[in-house]
PDB file of C-alpha atoms in Angstrom:
ATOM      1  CA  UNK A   9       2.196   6.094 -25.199  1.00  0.00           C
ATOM      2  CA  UNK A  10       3.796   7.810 -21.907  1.00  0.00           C
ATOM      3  CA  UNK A  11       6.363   5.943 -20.425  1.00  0.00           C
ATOM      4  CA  UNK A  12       7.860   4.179 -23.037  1.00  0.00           C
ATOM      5  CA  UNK A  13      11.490   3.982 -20.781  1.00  0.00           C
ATOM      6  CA  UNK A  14      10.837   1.292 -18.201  1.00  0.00           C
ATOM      7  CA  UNK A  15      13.829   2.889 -16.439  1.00  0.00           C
ATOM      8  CA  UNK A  16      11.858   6.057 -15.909  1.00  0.00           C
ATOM      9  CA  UNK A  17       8.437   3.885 -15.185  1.00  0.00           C
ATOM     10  CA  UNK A  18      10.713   1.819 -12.457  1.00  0.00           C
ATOM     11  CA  UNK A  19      12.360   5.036 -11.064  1.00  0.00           C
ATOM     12  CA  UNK A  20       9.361   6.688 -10.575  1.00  0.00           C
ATOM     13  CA  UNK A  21       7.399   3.242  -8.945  1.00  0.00           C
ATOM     14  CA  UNK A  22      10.082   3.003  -6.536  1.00  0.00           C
ATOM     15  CA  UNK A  23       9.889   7.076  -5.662  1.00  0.00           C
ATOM     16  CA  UNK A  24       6.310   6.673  -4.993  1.00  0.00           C
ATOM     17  CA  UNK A  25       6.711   3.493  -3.118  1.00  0.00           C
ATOM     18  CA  UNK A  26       9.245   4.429  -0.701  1.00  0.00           C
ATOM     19  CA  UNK A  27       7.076   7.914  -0.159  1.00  0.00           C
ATOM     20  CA  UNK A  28       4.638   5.969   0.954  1.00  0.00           C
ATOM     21  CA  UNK A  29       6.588   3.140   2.895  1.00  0.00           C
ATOM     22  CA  UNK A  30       8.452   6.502   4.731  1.00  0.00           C
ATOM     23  CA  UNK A  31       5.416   7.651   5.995  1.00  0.00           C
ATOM     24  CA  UNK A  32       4.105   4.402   7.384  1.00  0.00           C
ATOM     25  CA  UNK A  33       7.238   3.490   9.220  1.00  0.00           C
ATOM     26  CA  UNK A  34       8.606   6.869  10.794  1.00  0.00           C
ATOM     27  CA  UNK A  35       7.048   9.587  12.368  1.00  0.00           C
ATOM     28  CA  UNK A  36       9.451  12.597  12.229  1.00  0.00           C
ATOM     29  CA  UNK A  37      10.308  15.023   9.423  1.00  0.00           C
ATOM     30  CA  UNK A  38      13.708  13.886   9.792  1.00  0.00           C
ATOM     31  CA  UNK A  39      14.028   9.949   9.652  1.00  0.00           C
ATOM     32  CA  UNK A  40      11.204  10.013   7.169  1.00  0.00           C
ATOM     33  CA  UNK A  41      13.580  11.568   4.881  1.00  0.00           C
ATOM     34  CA  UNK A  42      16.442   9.389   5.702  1.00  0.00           C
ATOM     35  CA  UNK A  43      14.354   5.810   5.364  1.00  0.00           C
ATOM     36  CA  UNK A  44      12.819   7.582   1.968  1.00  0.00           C
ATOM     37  CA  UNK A  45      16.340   8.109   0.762  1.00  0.00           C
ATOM     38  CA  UNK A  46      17.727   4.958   1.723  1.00  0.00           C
ATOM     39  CA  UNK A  47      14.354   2.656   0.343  1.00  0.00           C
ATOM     40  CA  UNK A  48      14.455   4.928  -2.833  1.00  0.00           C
ATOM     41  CA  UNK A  49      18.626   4.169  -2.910  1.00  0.00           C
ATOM     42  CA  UNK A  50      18.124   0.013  -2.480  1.00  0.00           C
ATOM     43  CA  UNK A  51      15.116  -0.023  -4.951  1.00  0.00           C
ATOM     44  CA  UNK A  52      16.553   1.770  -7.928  1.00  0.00           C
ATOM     45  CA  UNK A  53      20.034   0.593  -7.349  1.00  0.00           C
ATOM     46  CA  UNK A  54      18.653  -2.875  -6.790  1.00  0.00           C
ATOM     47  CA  UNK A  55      16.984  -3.348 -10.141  1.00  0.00           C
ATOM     48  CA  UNK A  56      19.700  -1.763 -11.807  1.00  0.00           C
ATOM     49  CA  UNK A  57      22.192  -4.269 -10.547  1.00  0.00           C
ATOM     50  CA  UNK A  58      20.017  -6.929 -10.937  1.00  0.00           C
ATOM     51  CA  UNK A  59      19.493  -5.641 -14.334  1.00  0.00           C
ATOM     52  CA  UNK A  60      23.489  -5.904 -14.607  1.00  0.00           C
ATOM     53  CA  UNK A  61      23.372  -9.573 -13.630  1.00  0.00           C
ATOM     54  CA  UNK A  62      20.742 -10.946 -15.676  1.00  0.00           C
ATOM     55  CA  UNK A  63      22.965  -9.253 -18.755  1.00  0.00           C
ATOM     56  CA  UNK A  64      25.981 -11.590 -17.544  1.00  0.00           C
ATOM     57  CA  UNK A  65      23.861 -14.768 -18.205  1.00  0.00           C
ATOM     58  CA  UNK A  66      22.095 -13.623 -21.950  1.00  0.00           C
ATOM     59  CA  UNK A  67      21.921 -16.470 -23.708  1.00  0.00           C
TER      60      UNK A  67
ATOM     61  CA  UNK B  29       4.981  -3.948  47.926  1.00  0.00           C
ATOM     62  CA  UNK B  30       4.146  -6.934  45.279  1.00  0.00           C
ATOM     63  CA  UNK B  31       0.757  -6.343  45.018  1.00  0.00           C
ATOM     64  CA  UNK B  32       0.978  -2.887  44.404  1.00  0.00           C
ATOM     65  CA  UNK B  33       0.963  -3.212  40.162  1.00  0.00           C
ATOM     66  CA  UNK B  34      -1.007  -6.016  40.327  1.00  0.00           C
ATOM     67  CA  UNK B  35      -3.993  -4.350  41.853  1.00  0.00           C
ATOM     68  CA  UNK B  36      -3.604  -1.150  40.052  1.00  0.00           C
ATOM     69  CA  UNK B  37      -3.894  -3.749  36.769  1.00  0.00           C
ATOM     70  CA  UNK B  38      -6.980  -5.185  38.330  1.00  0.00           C
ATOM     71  CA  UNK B  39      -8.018  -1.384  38.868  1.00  0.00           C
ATOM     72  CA  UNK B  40      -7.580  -0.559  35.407  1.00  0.00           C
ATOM     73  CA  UNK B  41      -8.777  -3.674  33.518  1.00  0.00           C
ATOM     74  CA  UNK B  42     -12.585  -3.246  33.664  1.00  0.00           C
ATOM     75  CA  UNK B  43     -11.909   0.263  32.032  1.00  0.00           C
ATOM     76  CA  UNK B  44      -9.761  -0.671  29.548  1.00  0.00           C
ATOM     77  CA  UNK B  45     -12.235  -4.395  29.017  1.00  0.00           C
ATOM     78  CA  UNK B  46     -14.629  -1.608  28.304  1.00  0.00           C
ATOM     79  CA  UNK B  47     -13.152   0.916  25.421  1.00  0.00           C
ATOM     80  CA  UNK B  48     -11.556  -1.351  24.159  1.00  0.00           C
ATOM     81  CA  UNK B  49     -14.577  -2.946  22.242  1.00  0.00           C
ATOM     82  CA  UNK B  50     -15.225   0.310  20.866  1.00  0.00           C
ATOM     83  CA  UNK B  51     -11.699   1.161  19.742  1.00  0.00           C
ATOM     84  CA  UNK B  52     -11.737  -2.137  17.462  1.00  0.00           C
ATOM     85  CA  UNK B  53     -15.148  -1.055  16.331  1.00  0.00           C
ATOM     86  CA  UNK B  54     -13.523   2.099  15.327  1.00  0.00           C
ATOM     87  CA  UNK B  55     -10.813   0.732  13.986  1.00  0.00           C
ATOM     88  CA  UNK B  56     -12.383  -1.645  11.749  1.00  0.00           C
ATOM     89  CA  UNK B  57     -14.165   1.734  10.732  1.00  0.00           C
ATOM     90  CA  UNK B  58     -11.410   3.419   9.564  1.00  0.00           C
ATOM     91  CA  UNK B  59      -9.682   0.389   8.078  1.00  0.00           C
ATOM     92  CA  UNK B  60     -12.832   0.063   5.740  1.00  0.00           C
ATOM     93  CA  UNK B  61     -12.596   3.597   5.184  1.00  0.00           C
ATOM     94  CA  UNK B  62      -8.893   3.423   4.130  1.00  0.00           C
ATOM     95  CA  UNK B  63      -9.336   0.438   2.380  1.00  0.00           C
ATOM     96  CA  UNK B  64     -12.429   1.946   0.171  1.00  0.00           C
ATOM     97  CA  UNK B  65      -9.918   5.240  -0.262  1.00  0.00           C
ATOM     98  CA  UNK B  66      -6.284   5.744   0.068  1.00  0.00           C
ATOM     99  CA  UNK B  67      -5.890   7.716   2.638  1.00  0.00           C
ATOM    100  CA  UNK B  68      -9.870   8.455   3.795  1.00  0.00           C
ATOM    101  CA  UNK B  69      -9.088   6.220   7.339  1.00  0.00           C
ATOM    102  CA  UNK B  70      -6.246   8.915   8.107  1.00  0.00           C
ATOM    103  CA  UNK B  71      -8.488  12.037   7.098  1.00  0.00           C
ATOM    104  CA  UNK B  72     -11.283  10.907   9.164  1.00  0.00           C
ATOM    105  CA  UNK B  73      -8.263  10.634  12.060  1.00  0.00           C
ATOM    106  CA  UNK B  74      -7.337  14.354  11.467  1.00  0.00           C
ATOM    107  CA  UNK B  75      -4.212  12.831  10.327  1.00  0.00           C
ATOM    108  CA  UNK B  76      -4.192  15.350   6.864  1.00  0.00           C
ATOM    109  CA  UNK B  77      -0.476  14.857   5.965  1.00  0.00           C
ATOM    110  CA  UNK B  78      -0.522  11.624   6.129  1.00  0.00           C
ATOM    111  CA  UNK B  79      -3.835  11.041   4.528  1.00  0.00           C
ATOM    112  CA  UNK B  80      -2.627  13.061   1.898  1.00  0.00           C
ATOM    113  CA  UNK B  81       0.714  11.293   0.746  1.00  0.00           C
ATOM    114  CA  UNK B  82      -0.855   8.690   1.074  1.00  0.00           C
ATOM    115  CA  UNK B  83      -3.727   9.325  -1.744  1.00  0.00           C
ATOM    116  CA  UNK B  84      -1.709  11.436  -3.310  1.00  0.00           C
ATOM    117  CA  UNK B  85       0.866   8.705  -3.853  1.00  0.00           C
ATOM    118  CA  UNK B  86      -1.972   5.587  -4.479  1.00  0.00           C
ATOM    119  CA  UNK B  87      -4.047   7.469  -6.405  1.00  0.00           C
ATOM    120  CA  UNK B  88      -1.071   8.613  -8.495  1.00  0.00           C
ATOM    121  CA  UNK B  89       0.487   5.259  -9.101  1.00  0.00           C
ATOM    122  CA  UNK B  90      -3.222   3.575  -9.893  1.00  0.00           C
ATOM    123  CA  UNK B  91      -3.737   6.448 -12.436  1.00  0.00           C
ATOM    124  CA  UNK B  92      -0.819   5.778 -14.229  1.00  0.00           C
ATOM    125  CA  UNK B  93      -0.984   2.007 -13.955  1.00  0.00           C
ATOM    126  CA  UNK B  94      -4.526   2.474 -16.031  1.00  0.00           C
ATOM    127  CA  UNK B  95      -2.504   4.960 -18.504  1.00  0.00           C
ATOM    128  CA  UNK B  96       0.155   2.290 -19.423  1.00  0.00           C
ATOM    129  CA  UNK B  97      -2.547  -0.263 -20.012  1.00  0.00           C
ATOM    130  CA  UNK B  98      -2.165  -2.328 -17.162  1.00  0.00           C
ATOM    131  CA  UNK B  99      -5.131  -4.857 -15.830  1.00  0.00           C
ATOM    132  CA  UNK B 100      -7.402  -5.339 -12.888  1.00  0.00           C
ATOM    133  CA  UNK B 101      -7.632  -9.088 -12.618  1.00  0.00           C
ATOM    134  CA  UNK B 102     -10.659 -10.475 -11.475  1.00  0.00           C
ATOM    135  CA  UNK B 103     -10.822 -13.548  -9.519  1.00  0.00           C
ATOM    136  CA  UNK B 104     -10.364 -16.483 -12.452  1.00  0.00           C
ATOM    137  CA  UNK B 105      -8.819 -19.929 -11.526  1.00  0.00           C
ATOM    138  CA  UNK B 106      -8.549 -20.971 -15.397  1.00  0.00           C
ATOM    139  CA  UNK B 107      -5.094 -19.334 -14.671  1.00  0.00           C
ATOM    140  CA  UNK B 108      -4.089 -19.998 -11.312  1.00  0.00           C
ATOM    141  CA  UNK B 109      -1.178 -17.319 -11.045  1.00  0.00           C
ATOM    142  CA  UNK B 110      -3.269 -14.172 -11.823  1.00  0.00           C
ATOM    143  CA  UNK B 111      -5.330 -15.319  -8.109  1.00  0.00           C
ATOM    144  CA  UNK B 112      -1.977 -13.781  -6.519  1.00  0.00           C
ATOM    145  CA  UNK B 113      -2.701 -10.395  -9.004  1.00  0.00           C
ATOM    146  CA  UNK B 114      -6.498 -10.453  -7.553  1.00  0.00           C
ATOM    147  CA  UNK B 115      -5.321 -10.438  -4.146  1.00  0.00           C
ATOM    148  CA  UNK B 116      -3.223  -7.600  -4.845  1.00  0.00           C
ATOM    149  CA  UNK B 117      -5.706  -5.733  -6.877  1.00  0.00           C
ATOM    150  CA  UNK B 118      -8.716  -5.890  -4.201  1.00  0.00           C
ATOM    151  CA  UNK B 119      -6.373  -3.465  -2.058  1.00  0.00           C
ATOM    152  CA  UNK B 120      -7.397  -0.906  -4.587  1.00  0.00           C
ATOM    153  CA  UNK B 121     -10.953  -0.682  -2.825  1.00  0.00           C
ATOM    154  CA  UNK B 122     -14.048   1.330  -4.547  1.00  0.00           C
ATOM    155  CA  UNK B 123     -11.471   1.193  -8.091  1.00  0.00           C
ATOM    156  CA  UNK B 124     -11.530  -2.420  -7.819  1.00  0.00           C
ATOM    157  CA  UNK B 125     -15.300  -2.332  -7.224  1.00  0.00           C
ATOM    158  CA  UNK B 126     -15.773  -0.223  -9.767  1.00  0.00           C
ATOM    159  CA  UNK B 127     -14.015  -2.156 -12.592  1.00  0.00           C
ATOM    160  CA  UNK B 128     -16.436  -4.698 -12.183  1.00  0.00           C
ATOM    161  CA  UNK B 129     -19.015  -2.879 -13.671  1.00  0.00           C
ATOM    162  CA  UNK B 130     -17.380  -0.067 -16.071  1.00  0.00           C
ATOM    163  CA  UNK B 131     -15.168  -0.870 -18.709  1.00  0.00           C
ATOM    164  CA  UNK B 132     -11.536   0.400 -16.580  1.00  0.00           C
ATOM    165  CA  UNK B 133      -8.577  -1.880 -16.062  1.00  0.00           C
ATOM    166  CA  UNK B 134      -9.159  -4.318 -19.112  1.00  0.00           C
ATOM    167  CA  UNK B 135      -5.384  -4.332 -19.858  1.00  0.00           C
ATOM    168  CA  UNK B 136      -4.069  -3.861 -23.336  1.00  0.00           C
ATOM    169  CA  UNK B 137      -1.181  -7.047 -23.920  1.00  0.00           C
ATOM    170  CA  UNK B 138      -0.245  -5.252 -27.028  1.00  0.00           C
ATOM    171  CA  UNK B 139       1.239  -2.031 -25.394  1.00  0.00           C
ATOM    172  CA  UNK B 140       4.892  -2.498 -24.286  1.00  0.00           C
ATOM    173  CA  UNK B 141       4.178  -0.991 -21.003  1.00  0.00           C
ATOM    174  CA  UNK B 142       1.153  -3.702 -20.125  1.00  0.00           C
ATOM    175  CA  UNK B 143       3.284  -5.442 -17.704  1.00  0.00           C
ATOM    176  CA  UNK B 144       4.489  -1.807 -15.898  1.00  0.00           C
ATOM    177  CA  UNK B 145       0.704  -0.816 -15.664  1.00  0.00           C
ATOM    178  CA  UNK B 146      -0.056  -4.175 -14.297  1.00  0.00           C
ATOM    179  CA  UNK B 147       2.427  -3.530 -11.492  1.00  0.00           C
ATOM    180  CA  UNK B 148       1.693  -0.126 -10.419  1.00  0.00           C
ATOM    181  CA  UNK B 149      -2.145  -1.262 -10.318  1.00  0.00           C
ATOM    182  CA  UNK B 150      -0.887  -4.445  -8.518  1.00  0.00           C
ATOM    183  CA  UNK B 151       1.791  -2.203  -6.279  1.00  0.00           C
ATOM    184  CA  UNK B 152      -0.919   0.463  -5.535  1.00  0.00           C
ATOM    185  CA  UNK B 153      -3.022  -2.601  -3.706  1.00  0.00           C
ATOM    186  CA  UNK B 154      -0.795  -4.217  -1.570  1.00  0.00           C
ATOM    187  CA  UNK B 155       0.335  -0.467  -0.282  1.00  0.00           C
ATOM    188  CA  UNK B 156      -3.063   0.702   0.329  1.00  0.00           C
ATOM    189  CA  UNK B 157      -3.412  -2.551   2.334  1.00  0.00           C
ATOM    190  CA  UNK B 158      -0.364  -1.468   4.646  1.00  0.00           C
ATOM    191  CA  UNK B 159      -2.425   1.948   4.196  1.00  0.00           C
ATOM    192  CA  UNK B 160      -5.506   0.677   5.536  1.00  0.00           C
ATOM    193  CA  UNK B 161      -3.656  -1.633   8.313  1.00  0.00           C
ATOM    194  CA  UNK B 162      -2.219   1.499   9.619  1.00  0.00           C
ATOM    195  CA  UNK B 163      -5.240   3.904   9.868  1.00  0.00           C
ATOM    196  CA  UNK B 164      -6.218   0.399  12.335  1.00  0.00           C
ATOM    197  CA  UNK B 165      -3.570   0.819  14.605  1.00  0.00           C
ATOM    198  CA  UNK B 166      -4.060   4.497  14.625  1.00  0.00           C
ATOM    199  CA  UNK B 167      -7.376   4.388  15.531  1.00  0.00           C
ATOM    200  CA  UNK B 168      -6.664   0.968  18.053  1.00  0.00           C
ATOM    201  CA  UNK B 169      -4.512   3.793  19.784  1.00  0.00           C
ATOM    202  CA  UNK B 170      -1.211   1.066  18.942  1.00  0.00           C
ATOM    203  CA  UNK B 171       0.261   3.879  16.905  1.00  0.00           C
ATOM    204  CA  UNK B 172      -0.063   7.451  17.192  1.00  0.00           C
TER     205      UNK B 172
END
């Protein structure tokens, strides 16, 4: 079955999702880029700390 | 001096009291449009980039939700929680339509990725929502 790394499945969710939140909330080439970058940055960096976190508090 | 904007308001209100009927009628239009397909509300706009990334994106992230073996909820209140995946799934427009009537979107609980699927199906609808919100404002002439 594809996928089988939910690191790679999350990675890719939030590329697509910040593509698409990019294009709804900036107009030029430019910031679209930037607000891409910086969605795609918090996203994946997000659930990997929060990944972190939860590991602290395994039972 | 006062008056000046006032009148030129009062000048100006009949015109816009009468397009602006049919610019909600058109955007409704292409809200249904964008709704029914990622994207379609911006192609009928002549915006092509955007209506582009954004199908290209949707369509991508509902195809591979179905691949991983995610579900398309339908609207069940035995378990109350999967009303809040329904709502989410309906974004998906003519897919969610269709998976009332062919066999697509059953979910598999077995397969390891069932809950990934299940949230790029779920993800896809609340985007195309946004999606379809925007080709509104486009069309409402609130966003260019």
């Amino acid at each position: 079955m594809i996928f089988r790394s939910h690191l790679l499945s999350m990675i890719l969710y939030a590329g697509l999702v910040s593509t698409v939140l990019s294009f709804l909330r900036r107009d030029d080439k430019k910031s679209r880029l930037k607000y891409g970058l910086v969605m795609f940055a918090i996203m994946a960096g997000g659930a990997i700390l929060f990944g972190w976190l939860m590991y602290l508090f395994t039972l | 001096m006062k008056d000046k904007p006032e009148a030129a308001y009062l000048c100006l209100r009949p015109k816009v009291a009468k397009i602006l009927p049919v610019m909600k009628m058109k955007g409704i239009a292409m809200m249904v449009l964008g709704w029914a397909v990622p994207g379609l509300g911006h192609f009928a706009q002549k915006k092509y980039l955007r209506g582009t990334v954004f199908f290209g994106c949707l369509a991508a992230m509902t195809a591979l939700g179905l691949a991983l073996g995610g579900r398309i909820y339908p609207f069940q209140t035995e378990n109350p929680l999967t009303i809040l995946a329904f709502f989410a799934d309906i974004g998906n427009g003519l897919l969610y339509l269709l998976s009332r009537f062919i066999p697509i979107g059953l979910g598999d609980l077995k397969l390891a990725t069932f809950e990934f699927g299940t949230a790029y199906i779920a993800g896809a609808g609340l985007l195309n929502f946004l999606v379809a919100l925007d080709a509104y404002d486009i069309a409402a002439g609130t966003k260019s």
